[in-house]
């Protein structure tokens, strides 16, 4: 059974890459040719990545002589592009941002360079300073690191303190989802054009799928039981999904079916919504007065729960090096710098301490300047990261790890297809029941490979 499963895992992952070849026209430059003087880096389009793009030339390139060619893509496009490049061994990129979902699968397939040897040789990197959840989630079955964390995150609730105060509402530090739904109804329309809450509605296993799965977990649901029985149209999964869809339809952001992390970040920072449930890493952007109208007026609470004690996800956008690179030394220099204490200090001094890519190092939370800048969200972020349990995120045993995903190659396709249907339900084009019944059929087919 194990041999059959491993063969299937490798084949499915390779197939996922080949199916995405059609996306290869987006972004990127040609291979840097192994001269060691330039590298190609593919990144997700989040604020922290935009920051490093701004800072690299005047610091890293100036010090090392290594030119870095960046390609930045939206999250869904990034996932397609990087999977296509790595799985098909195209070799277009020397470094790419990936996460805990990809690392163990790609390591088993032999697609990535191990990075422990590079980190161990660089004493200034201080590998021992990395938070344990980050190390565990980015390590392969051999115990070696196969990615270096750029920043780590869990999920939490963010809210407009001024709106809550005006309405006489106290948001609990550990809220339930029903409490959040009740508050969303009360603050909907609190200011002209303001909606009660922003929840991801954009299809994608890592977009809508991430936030929704944490809700499913705490409502008592799961994608699969421990013995690989599909549960997508189970009572608990349906209850959670109906709750989520109803909440975003009744009190959620405008254009919810097209809203992912980036759109919700904009909605919250521009005071278009009163609350937002999403990644803890968003706090730094919300507290940046140069781009956020709500800076200094944001409250933070732990991820809402129902049946579980906690529900926050666990993720790290991390730097990985495909084995196809011809610039391993130059690429490793960049990754070590980008994940270093030195880089965090650079961001703090140049751009502001709230914008430090945190959530990965214990020492970050001991920096006085960062403690001051992150006073409202730093403690919740770290405790949420350390409290996340990928092995037991719900009320029942799981067949594999993952809080907001299922750690099998097929989930990239399964999660995306199911969330496409749920996004359509948010748009009023189908029902939740039909979306999940269709999703159940897909999940049953996936489960057959593991039973």
PDB file of C-alpha atoms in Angstrom, residues 28 56 69-70 126 159 166 181 218 313 362-363 421 428 444:
ATOM      1  CA  UNK A  28       9.812  35.595 -15.494  1.00  0.00           C
ATOM      2  CA  UNK A  56      17.720  44.301  -2.684  1.00  0.00           C
ATOM      3  CA  UNK A  69      15.673  39.413 -11.237  1.00  0.00           C
ATOM      4  CA  UNK A  70      12.306  39.357  -9.482  1.00  0.00           C
ATOM      5  CA  UNK A 126      21.558  31.369  13.538  1.00  0.00           C
ATOM      6  CA  UNK A 159     -11.109  44.975  13.559  1.00  0.00           C
ATOM      7  CA  UNK A 166     -18.786  53.969  18.615  1.00  0.00           C
ATOM      8  CA  UNK A 181     -21.360  37.035  12.929  1.00  0.00           C
ATOM      9  CA  UNK A 218     -13.589  24.324  14.229  1.00  0.00           C
ATOM     10  CA  UNK A 313      -3.720  28.188  10.485  1.00  0.00           C
ATOM     11  CA  UNK A 362      12.382  34.085  18.464  1.00  0.00           C
ATOM     12  CA  UNK A 363      14.844  36.989  18.562  1.00  0.00           C
ATOM     13  CA  UNK A 421     -18.023  26.030  -6.677  1.00  0.00           C
ATOM     14  CA  UNK A 428     -25.437  33.365  -5.981  1.00  0.00           C
ATOM     15  CA  UNK A 444     -14.088  10.311  -3.167  1.00  0.00           C
TER      16      UNK A 444
END
